[in-house]
PDB file of C-alpha atoms in Angstrom:
ATOM      1  CA  MET J  27      -0.100  -0.236  -0.587  1.00 61.00           C
ATOM      2  CA  LYS J  28       2.508   2.322   0.555  1.00 66.00           C
ATOM      3  CA  HIS J  29       4.188   2.008  -2.518  1.00 71.00           C
ATOM      4  CA  ILE J  30       0.861   3.323  -3.837  1.00 78.00           C
ATOM      5  CA  VAL J  31       0.700   6.102  -1.982  1.00 81.00           C
ATOM      6  CA  LYS J  32       3.664   6.964  -2.815  1.00 80.00           C
ATOM      7  CA  GLU J  33       2.799   6.439  -6.665  1.00 82.00           C
ATOM      8  CA  LEU J  34      -0.222   9.109  -5.441  1.00 86.00           C
ATOM      9  CA  LYS J  35       1.676  11.806  -4.051  1.00 87.00           C
ATOM     10  CA  GLU J  36       4.139  11.238  -7.355  1.00 85.00           C
ATOM     11  CA  CYS J  37       1.955  11.976  -9.623  1.00 88.00           C
ATOM     12  CA  LEU J  38       0.047  14.691  -7.542  1.00 90.00           C
ATOM     13  CA  GLY J  39       3.281  16.213  -8.644  1.00 89.00           C
ATOM     14  CA  LEU J  40       3.474  16.278 -11.849  1.00 89.00           C
ATOM     15  CA  LEU J  41      -0.537  17.122 -11.859  1.00 92.00           C
ATOM     16  CA  LYS J  42       0.128  20.559  -9.802  1.00 92.00           C
ATOM     17  CA  LYS J  43       3.603  21.388 -11.506  1.00 91.00           C
ATOM     18  CA  THR J  44       2.164  20.864 -15.172  1.00 91.00           C
ATOM     19  CA  ALA J  45      -1.821  22.691 -13.749  1.00 91.00           C
ATOM     20  CA  ALA J  46       0.759  25.520 -13.049  1.00 91.00           C
ATOM     21  CA  MET J  47       2.425  25.694 -16.631  1.00 89.00           C
ATOM     22  CA  ALA J  48      -0.422  25.462 -17.822  1.00 89.00           C
ATOM     23  CA  GLU J  49      -2.445  28.313 -15.437  1.00 89.00           C
ATOM     24  CA  LYS J  50       0.990  30.188 -16.962  1.00 85.00           C
ATOM     25  CA  GLY J  51       0.070  29.717 -19.957  1.00 79.00           C
ATOM     26  CA  LEU J  52      -3.576  31.407 -19.734  1.00 82.00           C
ATOM     27  CA  ASP J  53      -2.071  34.699 -17.300  1.00 71.00           C
ATOM     28  CA  ASP J  54      -0.400  35.568 -21.021  1.00 63.00           C
ATOM     29  CA  LEU J  55      -3.485  35.138 -23.651  1.00 65.00           C
ATOM     30  CA  SER J  56      -6.423  37.547 -23.618  1.00 75.00           C
ATOM     31  CA  LEU J  57      -8.227  36.406 -26.954  1.00 84.00           C
ATOM     32  CA  THR J  58     -12.023  35.698 -28.605  1.00 86.00           C
ATOM     33  CA  GLY J  59     -13.723  34.276 -29.742  1.00 90.00           C
ATOM     34  CA  ARG J  60     -12.089  30.086 -31.166  1.00 91.00           C
ATOM     35  CA  ILE J  61     -10.685  28.461 -34.231  1.00 92.00           C
ATOM     36  CA  LYS J  62     -12.582  25.962 -36.592  1.00 92.00           C
ATOM     37  CA  VAL J  63     -10.583  23.348 -38.269  1.00 93.00           C
ATOM     38  CA  CYS J  64     -11.431  22.080 -41.876  1.00 92.00           C
ATOM     39  CA  GLY J  65     -10.538  20.405 -44.566  1.00 89.00           C
ATOM     40  CA  THR J  66      -8.500  17.273 -43.797  1.00 88.00           C
ATOM     41  CA  LYS J  67      -5.762  15.673 -41.581  1.00 86.00           C
ATOM     42  CA  LYS J  68      -2.848  16.254 -43.765  1.00 87.00           C
ATOM     43  CA  TYR J  69      -4.746  19.855 -45.728  1.00 90.00           C
ATOM     44  CA  PRO J  70      -5.766  21.521 -42.693  1.00 92.00           C
ATOM     45  CA  GLN J  71      -7.882  24.688 -42.891  1.00 93.00           C
ATOM     46  CA  PHE J  72      -8.614  26.991 -39.847  1.00 94.00           C
ATOM     47  CA  TYR J  73     -11.581  29.652 -39.497  1.00 93.00           C
ATOM     48  CA  LEU J  74     -11.550  32.487 -36.715  1.00 93.00           C
ATOM     49  CA  ILE J  75     -14.887  33.011 -35.713  1.00 92.00           C
ATOM     50  CA  GLU J  76     -15.482  35.741 -33.486  1.00 86.00           C
ATOM     51  CA  LYS J  77     -19.315  35.511 -32.582  1.00 83.00           C
ATOM     52  CA  SER J  78     -20.799  32.734 -29.819  1.00 80.00           C
ATOM     53  CA  GLY J  79     -23.388  30.374 -31.936  1.00 78.00           C
ATOM     54  CA  SER J  80     -22.094  31.731 -35.049  1.00 81.00           C
ATOM     55  CA  ARG J  81     -20.911  29.176 -38.526  1.00 77.00           C
ATOM     56  CA  ASN J  82     -19.087  31.182 -40.439  1.00 82.00           C
ATOM     57  CA  GLY J  83     -15.378  32.877 -39.918  1.00 88.00           C
ATOM     58  CA  LYS J  84     -12.596  34.298 -41.332  1.00 91.00           C
ATOM     59  CA  TYR J  85      -9.835  32.328 -43.310  1.00 92.00           C
ATOM     60  CA  LEU J  86      -6.880  31.943 -41.731  1.00 93.00           C
ATOM     61  CA  GLY J  87      -3.803  31.254 -43.961  1.00 91.00           C
ATOM     62  CA  LYS J  88       0.342  30.825 -43.752  1.00 89.00           C
ATOM     63  CA  LYS J  89       0.872  34.477 -42.452  1.00 93.00           C
ATOM     64  CA  ASN J  90      -1.654  34.608 -39.517  1.00 93.00           C
ATOM     65  CA  LEU J  91      -0.212  31.314 -38.228  1.00 93.00           C
ATOM     66  CA  PRO J  92       0.798  33.286 -35.161  1.00 91.00           C
ATOM     67  CA  VAL J  93      -2.469  33.596 -34.213  1.00 92.00           C
ATOM     68  CA  ILE J  94      -3.438  30.095 -34.984  1.00 93.00           C
ATOM     69  CA  LYS J  95      -1.165  29.383 -32.637  1.00 92.00           C
ATOM     70  CA  ALA J  96      -1.690  31.728 -29.907  1.00 91.00           C
ATOM     71  CA  TYR J  97      -5.685  30.220 -29.726  1.00 92.00           C
ATOM     72  CA  PHE J  98      -4.656  26.550 -30.165  1.00 92.00           C
ATOM     73  CA  GLN J  99      -1.961  26.560 -27.645  1.00 91.00           C
ATOM     74  CA  ARG J 100      -5.066  28.776 -25.095  1.00 91.00           C
ATOM     75  CA  ASP J 101      -6.804  25.676 -25.840  1.00 91.00           C
ATOM     76  CA  TYR J 102      -4.422  23.444 -25.222  1.00 91.00           C
ATOM     77  CA  ASN J 103      -3.940  25.324 -21.928  1.00 91.00           C
ATOM     78  CA  ARG J 104      -7.609  24.714 -21.108  1.00 92.00           C
ATOM     79  CA  ARG J 105      -7.918  21.682 -21.600  1.00 92.00           C
ATOM     80  CA  GLN J 106      -4.542  20.642 -19.647  1.00 92.00           C
ATOM     81  CA  LYS J 107      -5.670  23.567 -16.240  1.00 93.00           C
ATOM     82  CA  LYS J 108      -9.111  20.479 -15.936  1.00 93.00           C
ATOM     83  CA  LYS J 109      -7.697  17.237 -16.687  1.00 92.00           C
ATOM     84  CA  CYS J 110      -4.663  18.284 -13.636  1.00 93.00           C
ATOM     85  CA  ILE J 111      -7.391  20.058 -11.729  1.00 94.00           C
ATOM     86  CA  PHE J 112     -10.184  16.691 -11.554  1.00 93.00           C
ATOM     87  CA  LEU J 113      -7.471  14.461 -11.618  1.00 93.00           C
ATOM     88  CA  ILE J 114      -5.610  16.774  -8.388  1.00 94.00           C
ATOM     89  CA  LYS J 115      -9.130  16.636  -6.458  1.00 94.00           C
ATOM     90  CA  ILE J 116      -9.881  12.530  -6.804  1.00 92.00           C
ATOM     91  CA  ILE J 117      -5.996  11.930  -5.250  1.00 91.00           C
ATOM     92  CA  GLU J 118      -6.367  14.534  -2.727  1.00 91.00           C
ATOM     93  CA  ARG J 119      -9.559  12.917  -1.618  1.00 91.00           C
ATOM     94  CA  PHE J 120      -8.599  10.236  -1.442  1.00 89.00           C
ATOM     95  CA  LEU J 121      -4.967  10.235  -0.121  1.00 87.00           C
ATOM     96  CA  ASN J 122      -7.161  12.235   2.652  1.00 88.00           C
ATOM     97  CA  ASN J 123      -8.890   9.789   3.024  1.00 85.00           C
ATOM     98  CA  LEU J 124      -6.007   7.451   4.020  1.00 78.00           C
ATOM     99  CA  PRO J 125      -5.439   6.358   8.027  1.00 75.00           C
ATOM    100  CA  PRO J 126      -1.866   7.597   8.566  1.00 69.00           C
ATOM    101  CA  GLU J 127       0.127   4.782   9.310  1.00 60.00           C
ATOM    102  CA  LEU J 128      -0.443   3.721   4.790  1.00 59.00           C
ATOM    103  CA  THR J 129       1.052   8.115   4.274  1.00 58.00           C
ATOM    104  CA  GLY J 130       3.880   7.333   5.921  1.00 56.00           C
ATOM    105  CA  PRO J 131       7.418   8.211   6.292  1.00 52.00           C
ATOM    106  CA  TRP J 132       8.194   5.060   4.487  1.00 44.00           C
ATOM    107  CA  GLU J 133      12.254   2.848   5.622  1.00 44.00           C
ATOM    108  CA  ALA J 134      15.064   3.239   2.718  1.00 40.00           C
ATOM    109  CA  SER J 135      14.357   0.036   1.165  1.00 40.00           C
ATOM    110  CA  ASP J 136       9.989   1.032   0.767  1.00 42.00           C
ATOM    111  CA  LEU J 137      10.658   3.836  -1.942  1.00 38.00           C
ATOM    112  CA  SER J 138      13.647   1.668  -3.967  1.00 39.00           C
ATOM    113  CA  SER J 139      11.403  -0.929  -4.921  1.00 39.00           C
ATOM    114  CA  PRO J 140      11.846  -1.897  -7.906  1.00 36.00           C
ATOM    115  CA  GLY J 141       8.011  -2.788  -8.304  1.00 35.00           C
ATOM    116  CA  ALA J 142       6.929   0.989  -7.272  1.00 35.00           C
ATOM    117  CA  VAL J 143       5.746   1.893  -9.968  1.00 38.00           C
ATOM    118  CA  GLN J 144       5.642   5.368 -11.185  1.00 47.00           C
ATOM    119  CA  CYS J 145       4.021   7.936 -13.401  1.00 61.00           C
ATOM    120  CA  GLU J 146       4.491   6.681 -16.994  1.00 64.00           C
ATOM    121  CA  SER J 147       0.939   6.217 -18.063  1.00 70.00           C
ATOM    122  CA  LEU J 148      -0.247  10.325 -16.574  1.00 78.00           C
ATOM    123  CA  LYS J 149       3.028  11.309 -18.872  1.00 77.00           C
ATOM    124  CA  ASN J 150       0.879   9.398 -22.029  1.00 78.00           C
ATOM    125  CA  PHE J 151      -2.713  10.557 -21.016  1.00 79.00           C
ATOM    126  CA  LEU J 152      -1.355  14.575 -19.997  1.00 82.00           C
ATOM    127  CA  ALA J 153       0.944  14.688 -23.346  1.00 82.00           C
ATOM    128  CA  LYS J 154      -1.961  13.568 -25.414  1.00 81.00           C
ATOM    129  CA  GLU J 155      -2.766  15.809 -27.997  1.00 84.00           C
ATOM    130  CA  SER J 156      -5.027  16.447 -31.261  1.00 86.00           C
ATOM    131  CA  PRO J 157      -2.235  15.752 -33.877  1.00 86.00           C
ATOM    132  CA  VAL J 158      -3.873  18.470 -35.577  1.00 89.00           C
ATOM    133  CA  ARG J 159      -3.379  20.472 -32.866  1.00 89.00           C
ATOM    134  CA  ARG J 160       0.157  19.368 -32.151  1.00 85.00           C
ATOM    135  CA  PRO J 161       2.246  21.766 -34.585  1.00 86.00           C
ATOM    136  CA  TYR J 162       1.392  24.625 -33.815  1.00 88.00           C
ATOM    137  CA  ILE J 163       1.962  24.212 -30.305  1.00 87.00           C
ATOM    138  CA  ASN J 164       3.904  23.975 -27.136  1.00 84.00           C
ATOM    139  CA  THR J 165       3.010  20.585 -25.375  1.00 83.00           C
ATOM    140  CA  HIS J 166       4.308  20.980 -21.411  1.00 81.00           C
ATOM    141  CA  LEU J 167       4.964  17.501 -21.662  1.00 83.00           C
ATOM    142  CA  LEU J 168       6.177  14.343 -24.124  1.00 85.00           C
ATOM    143  CA  THR J 169       4.020  11.064 -25.040  1.00 84.00           C
ATOM    144  CA  ASP J 170       7.218   7.686 -24.964  1.00 86.00           C
ATOM    145  CA  ASP J 171       6.832   7.941 -27.858  1.00 87.00           C
ATOM    146  CA  GLU J 172       7.933  11.428 -28.967  1.00 88.00           C
ATOM    147  CA  TYR J 173      10.760  10.599 -26.062  1.00 90.00           C
ATOM    148  CA  ALA J 174      11.856   7.706 -27.264  1.00 92.00           C
ATOM    149  CA  ALA J 175      11.633   9.303 -31.043  1.00 92.00           C
ATOM    150  CA  GLN J 176      13.845  12.897 -29.237  1.00 92.00           C
ATOM    151  CA  TRP J 177      16.412  10.100 -27.856  1.00 95.00           C
ATOM    152  CA  GLN J 178      17.183   7.832 -30.711  1.00 94.00           C
ATOM    153  CA  ALA J 179      17.525  11.265 -33.126  1.00 94.00           C
ATOM    154  CA  ILE J 180      20.377  12.684 -30.543  1.00 94.00           C
ATOM    155  CA  PRO J 181      23.585  12.259 -32.990  1.00 94.00           C
ATOM    156  CA  TYR J 182      27.162  10.490 -31.336  1.00 94.00           C
ATOM    157  CA  LYS J 183      30.551   9.797 -32.308  1.00 94.00           C
ATOM    158  CA  GLY J 184      30.953   5.186 -31.506  1.00 93.00           C
ATOM    159  CA  LYS J 185      34.029   3.429 -31.336  1.00 93.00           C
ATOM    160  CA  SER J 186      35.814   3.301 -34.390  1.00 94.00           C
ATOM    161  CA  PHE J 187      36.665   0.532 -36.393  1.00 93.00           C
ATOM    162  CA  GLY J 188      39.861  -1.510 -36.865  1.00 91.00           C
ATOM    163  CA  ASN J 189      41.233  -2.554 -40.223  1.00 91.00           C
ATOM    164  CA  ASP J 190      40.463  -6.434 -39.450  1.00 90.00           C
ATOM    165  CA  ALA J 191      37.138  -6.006 -38.282  1.00 90.00           C
ATOM    166  CA  PRO J 192      34.783  -8.418 -39.954  1.00 92.00           C
ATOM    167  CA  GLU J 193      31.961  -6.487 -42.057  1.00 94.00           C
ATOM    168  CA  LEU J 194      28.628  -6.876 -40.026  1.00 95.00           C
ATOM    169  CA  PHE J 195      25.462  -4.922 -40.166  1.00 97.00           C
ATOM    170  CA  THR J 196      22.480  -4.262 -38.697  1.00 96.00           C
ATOM    171  CA  ASP J 197      18.934  -4.481 -40.093  1.00 95.00           C
ATOM    172  CA  ARG J 198      18.802  -0.286 -39.516  1.00 94.00           C
ATOM    173  CA  GLY J 199      22.896  -0.571 -41.575  1.00 94.00           C
ATOM    174  CA  GLU J 200      24.849   0.150 -38.482  1.00 95.00           C
ATOM    175  CA  ARG J 201      28.056  -1.327 -38.266  1.00 96.00           C
ATOM    176  CA  VAL J 202      28.461  -3.829 -35.308  1.00 96.00           C
ATOM    177  CA  ARG J 203      31.385  -6.915 -33.955  1.00 95.00           C
ATOM    178  CA  SER J 204      29.988  -9.861 -34.165  1.00 95.00           C
ATOM    179  CA  LYS J 205      26.990 -11.642 -35.788  1.00 96.00           C
ATOM    180  CA  SER J 206      25.842 -12.442 -30.806  1.00 96.00           C
ATOM    181  CA  GLU J 207      26.094  -8.199 -31.270  1.00 97.00           C
ATOM    182  CA  MET J 208      24.007  -8.383 -34.968  1.00 97.00           C
ATOM    183  CA  LEU J 209      21.569 -10.310 -33.830  1.00 97.00           C
ATOM    184  CA  ILE J 210      21.047  -8.606 -30.328  1.00 97.00           C
ATOM    185  CA  ALA J 211      20.180  -5.272 -32.596  1.00 97.00           C
ATOM    186  CA  ASN J 212      18.129  -6.819 -34.163  1.00 96.00           C
ATOM    187  CA  ARG J 213      15.873  -8.473 -32.068  1.00 96.00           C
ATOM    188  CA  LEU J 214      15.994  -5.150 -29.437  1.00 96.00           C
ATOM    189  CA  SER J 215      14.739  -3.358 -33.752  1.00 95.00           C
ATOM    190  CA  ALA J 216      12.259  -6.061 -33.992  1.00 95.00           C
ATOM    191  CA  LEU J 217      10.767  -5.723 -30.722  1.00 93.00           C
ATOM    192  CA  GLY J 218      10.838  -1.635 -31.207  1.00 93.00           C
ATOM    193  CA  ILE J 219      13.274  -0.952 -28.263  1.00 94.00           C
ATOM    194  CA  CYS J 220      15.401   2.114 -29.196  1.00 95.00           C
ATOM    195  CA  TYR J 221      19.129   1.916 -28.135  1.00 97.00           C
ATOM    196  CA  ARG J 222      22.162   3.072 -29.647  1.00 97.00           C
ATOM    197  CA  TYR J 223      25.227   1.434 -30.184  1.00 97.00           C
ATOM    198  CA  GLU J 224      28.622   1.679 -27.824  1.00 97.00           C
ATOM    199  CA  TYR J 225      26.890   5.032 -27.337  1.00 97.00           C
ATOM    200  CA  PRO J 226      30.262   6.893 -25.184  1.00 96.00           C
ATOM    201  CA  ILE J 227      29.775   7.479 -21.502  1.00 96.00           C
ATOM    202  CA  LYS J 228      32.209   8.276 -18.863  1.00 95.00           C
ATOM    203  CA  LEU J 229      32.814   6.849 -15.716  1.00 95.00           C
ATOM    204  CA  LYS J 230      35.362   7.194 -13.108  1.00 94.00           C
ATOM    205  CA  ASP J 231      38.346   4.432 -12.577  1.00 92.00           C
ATOM    206  CA  ARG J 232      39.376   2.756  -8.961  1.00 90.00           C
ATOM    207  CA  PHE J 233      41.766   6.053  -8.615  1.00 91.00           C
ATOM    208  CA  GLY J 234      38.942   8.604  -9.452  1.00 90.00           C
ATOM    209  CA  GLN J 235      40.244   9.428 -12.795  1.00 93.00           C
ATOM    210  CA  LYS J 236      37.677  10.078 -15.984  1.00 94.00           C
ATOM    211  CA  LEU J 237      37.858   7.426 -19.123  1.00 94.00           C
ATOM    212  CA  THR J 238      35.072   7.178 -21.535  1.00 95.00           C
ATOM    213  CA  VAL J 239      32.940   3.878 -21.822  1.00 96.00           C
ATOM    214  CA  TYR J 240      31.083   2.044 -24.708  1.00 97.00           C
ATOM    215  CA  PRO J 241      28.844  -0.639 -23.784  1.00 96.00           C
ATOM    216  CA  ASP J 242      27.880  -2.342 -26.580  1.00 97.00           C
ATOM    217  CA  PHE J 243      24.588  -1.209 -26.555  1.00 97.00           C
ATOM    218  CA  THR J 244      22.393   0.891 -24.532  1.00 97.00           C
ATOM    219  CA  ILE J 245      18.513   1.130 -24.185  1.00 96.00           C
ATOM    220  CA  LEU J 246      15.841   3.911 -23.370  1.00 94.00           C
ATOM    221  CA  ASP J 247      12.854   2.296 -21.295  1.00 90.00           C
ATOM    222  CA  LYS J 248      10.356   4.152 -23.248  1.00 86.00           C
ATOM    223  CA  CYS J 249       8.264   3.477 -20.192  1.00 81.00           C
ATOM    224  CA  SER J 250       9.895   4.861 -16.967  1.00 81.00           C
ATOM    225  CA  ARG J 251      12.374   7.275 -19.902  1.00 86.00           C
ATOM    226  CA  VAL J 252      15.277   5.086 -18.445  1.00 89.00           C
ATOM    227  CA  GLU J 253      19.109   4.565 -19.817  1.00 94.00           C
ATOM    228  CA  ILE J 254      19.670   0.762 -19.298  1.00 95.00           C
ATOM    229  CA  LEU J 255      23.309  -1.019 -20.632  1.00 97.00           C
ATOM    230  CA  LEU J 256      23.190  -4.177 -22.093  1.00 97.00           C
ATOM    231  CA  GLU J 257      26.518  -5.817 -23.427  1.00 97.00           C
ATOM    232  CA  HIS J 258      27.817  -9.438 -24.817  1.00 96.00           C
ATOM    233  CA  PHE J 259      30.588 -10.610 -23.227  1.00 96.00           C
ATOM    234  CA  GLY J 260      31.071 -13.343 -26.344  1.00 93.00           C
ATOM    235  CA  LYS J 261      34.470 -15.067 -24.565  1.00 93.00           C
ATOM    236  CA  MET J 262      33.465 -16.111 -21.927  1.00 95.00           C
ATOM    237  CA  ASP J 263      35.705 -19.175 -21.988  1.00 94.00           C
ATOM    238  CA  ASP J 264      38.847 -17.543 -22.908  1.00 94.00           C
ATOM    239  CA  PRO J 265      40.485 -16.804 -18.605  1.00 94.00           C
ATOM    240  CA  ASP J 266      42.039 -13.694 -20.335  1.00 95.00           C
ATOM    241  CA  TYR J 267      38.843 -12.656 -21.763  1.00 94.00           C
ATOM    242  CA  VAL J 268      36.770 -13.169 -17.660  1.00 95.00           C
ATOM    243  CA  ALA J 269      39.426 -11.816 -16.102  1.00 95.00           C
ATOM    244  CA  SER J 270      38.244  -8.473 -17.939  1.00 94.00           C
ATOM    245  CA  PHE J 271      35.039  -9.377 -17.780  1.00 95.00           C
ATOM    246  CA  ILE J 272      35.519  -8.952 -14.066  1.00 95.00           C
ATOM    247  CA  GLU J 273      37.149  -6.303 -14.564  1.00 95.00           C
ATOM    248  CA  LYS J 274      34.222  -3.971 -16.546  1.00 95.00           C
ATOM    249  CA  LEU J 275      31.761  -5.301 -14.227  1.00 95.00           C
ATOM    250  CA  SER J 276      33.677  -3.824 -11.896  1.00 95.00           C
ATOM    251  CA  LEU J 277      34.180  -0.803 -12.472  1.00 96.00           C
ATOM    252  CA  TYR J 278      29.919  -0.661 -13.920  1.00 96.00           C
ATOM    253  CA  GLU J 279      29.566  -1.041 -10.299  1.00 95.00           C
ATOM    254  CA  ARG J 280      32.380   0.731  -8.265  1.00 94.00           C
ATOM    255  CA  ASN J 281      29.657   4.022 -10.645  1.00 95.00           C
ATOM    256  CA  GLY J 282      26.601   2.972  -9.614  1.00 94.00           C
ATOM    257  CA  ILE J 283      25.542   0.666 -12.224  1.00 95.00           C
ATOM    258  CA  PHE J 284      24.194  -2.745 -11.059  1.00 94.00           C
ATOM    259  CA  PRO J 285      23.899  -5.825 -13.407  1.00 92.00           C
ATOM    260  CA  GLY J 286      19.348  -5.740 -12.624  1.00 88.00           C
ATOM    261  CA  SER J 287      20.010  -2.630 -11.719  1.00 86.00           C
ATOM    262  CA  GLY J 288      20.575   0.060 -15.260  1.00 92.00           C
ATOM    263  CA  LEU J 289      22.532  -2.841 -16.460  1.00 95.00           C
ATOM    264  CA  MET J 290      21.594  -5.717 -18.615  1.00 95.00           C
ATOM    265  CA  PHE J 291      24.517  -8.425 -19.794  1.00 95.00           C
ATOM    266  CA  THR J 292      24.342 -11.622 -21.754  1.00 95.00           C
ATOM    267  CA  THR J 293      27.614 -14.101 -22.287  1.00 95.00           C
ATOM    268  CA  GLU J 294      28.989 -16.531 -24.034  1.00 96.00           C
ATOM    269  CA  THR J 295      31.209 -19.579 -25.217  1.00 95.00           C
ATOM    270  CA  SER J 296      32.653 -21.069 -27.919  1.00 92.00           C
ATOM    271  CA  ARG J 297      30.701 -24.797 -27.087  1.00 93.00           C
ATOM    272  CA  ARG J 298      27.186 -22.734 -25.808  1.00 95.00           C
ATOM    273  CA  PRO J 299      26.290 -19.828 -28.131  1.00 94.00           C
ATOM    274  CA  LEU J 300      24.122 -16.811 -27.813  1.00 95.00           C
ATOM    275  CA  ASP J 301      20.648 -18.213 -27.620  1.00 95.00           C
ATOM    276  CA  ILE J 302      18.552 -14.915 -28.758  1.00 94.00           C
ATOM    277  CA  ARG J 303      15.602 -16.931 -27.486  1.00 93.00           C
ATOM    278  CA  LEU J 304      16.408 -16.700 -23.566  1.00 94.00           C
ATOM    279  CA  PHE J 305      17.841 -13.073 -24.773  1.00 94.00           C
ATOM    280  CA  GLU J 306      14.340 -11.992 -25.236  1.00 93.00           C
ATOM    281  CA  LYS J 307      12.978 -13.684 -22.475  1.00 92.00           C
ATOM    282  CA  TYR J 308      15.683 -11.620 -21.209  1.00 90.00           C
ATOM    283  CA  LEU J 309      14.431  -8.433 -21.729  1.00 91.00           C
ATOM    284  CA  ARG J 310      11.119  -9.191 -21.040  1.00 88.00           C
ATOM    285  CA  THR J 311      11.657 -10.003 -17.487  1.00 86.00           C
ATOM    286  CA  PHE J 312      13.958  -6.296 -18.009  1.00 83.00           C
ATOM    287  CA  LEU J 313      10.619  -4.337 -19.557  1.00 82.00           C
ATOM    288  CA  ASN J 314       8.101  -5.735 -18.641  1.00 63.00           C
ATOM    289  CA  GLN J 315       6.188  -2.769 -18.369  1.00 55.00           C
ATOM    290  CA  CYS J 316       7.201  -1.792 -22.133  1.00 63.00           C
ATOM    291  CA  LEU J 317       6.722  -5.223 -24.036  1.00 65.00           C
TER     292      LEU J 317
END
């Protein structure tokens, strides 16, 4: 129950913050009338109706874009404020009627429990907007898909390839270093999981010195908007390779990145290659909210 209360309080904070942004937007706009949308989604037409009850209005073309944006922004802010206030009242009424022992305080273990749910569905609900109006407004929140698209579009420079490296390419056309990495990348794509291949991150070694590390994959759990590192260790029957594997895990752990919490890894040997079906089950267990 405490996890549910914690989740509701987090949602309450998000709602109040969003309502405040919507209210501020309304303070900046003093418009009368409304805009009527005609035409199609691909080719919409806009008419300004200034008199209440009237069906006819003034056509707004490209030169009237600031007017269109202003009216749509006003309407968006009004809807956001209304939705937020409605939900705030429901949550506050529920929390106010709970006995004190169910509303906190919590132990640290309660707050960090992996079973605790976050406000992702609420963010998606508040971020939804008409596809015709959306290009003309500044939204307070992004949907999960919009956030994922922006995350995927960030440019970066990965690790370079040596002249003797095999030429292996994923279905997305990116070059990888092994057939197993190619299988992993293609399965991630097939499941609709956003990832970056060998995206550089900064970590500190045992002496506190910064170094650049290139994890095999950085996965976006778009439901929680959390990045997860995925490493594939493919030569686990080589003692020297196993030693480097342990050293790399230690490096991640020293930087607060632990297996099962921010880090996934797969292994294989020459006799036991990567089982891509088990890998998919592993993914579904780790990303159970999104798959």
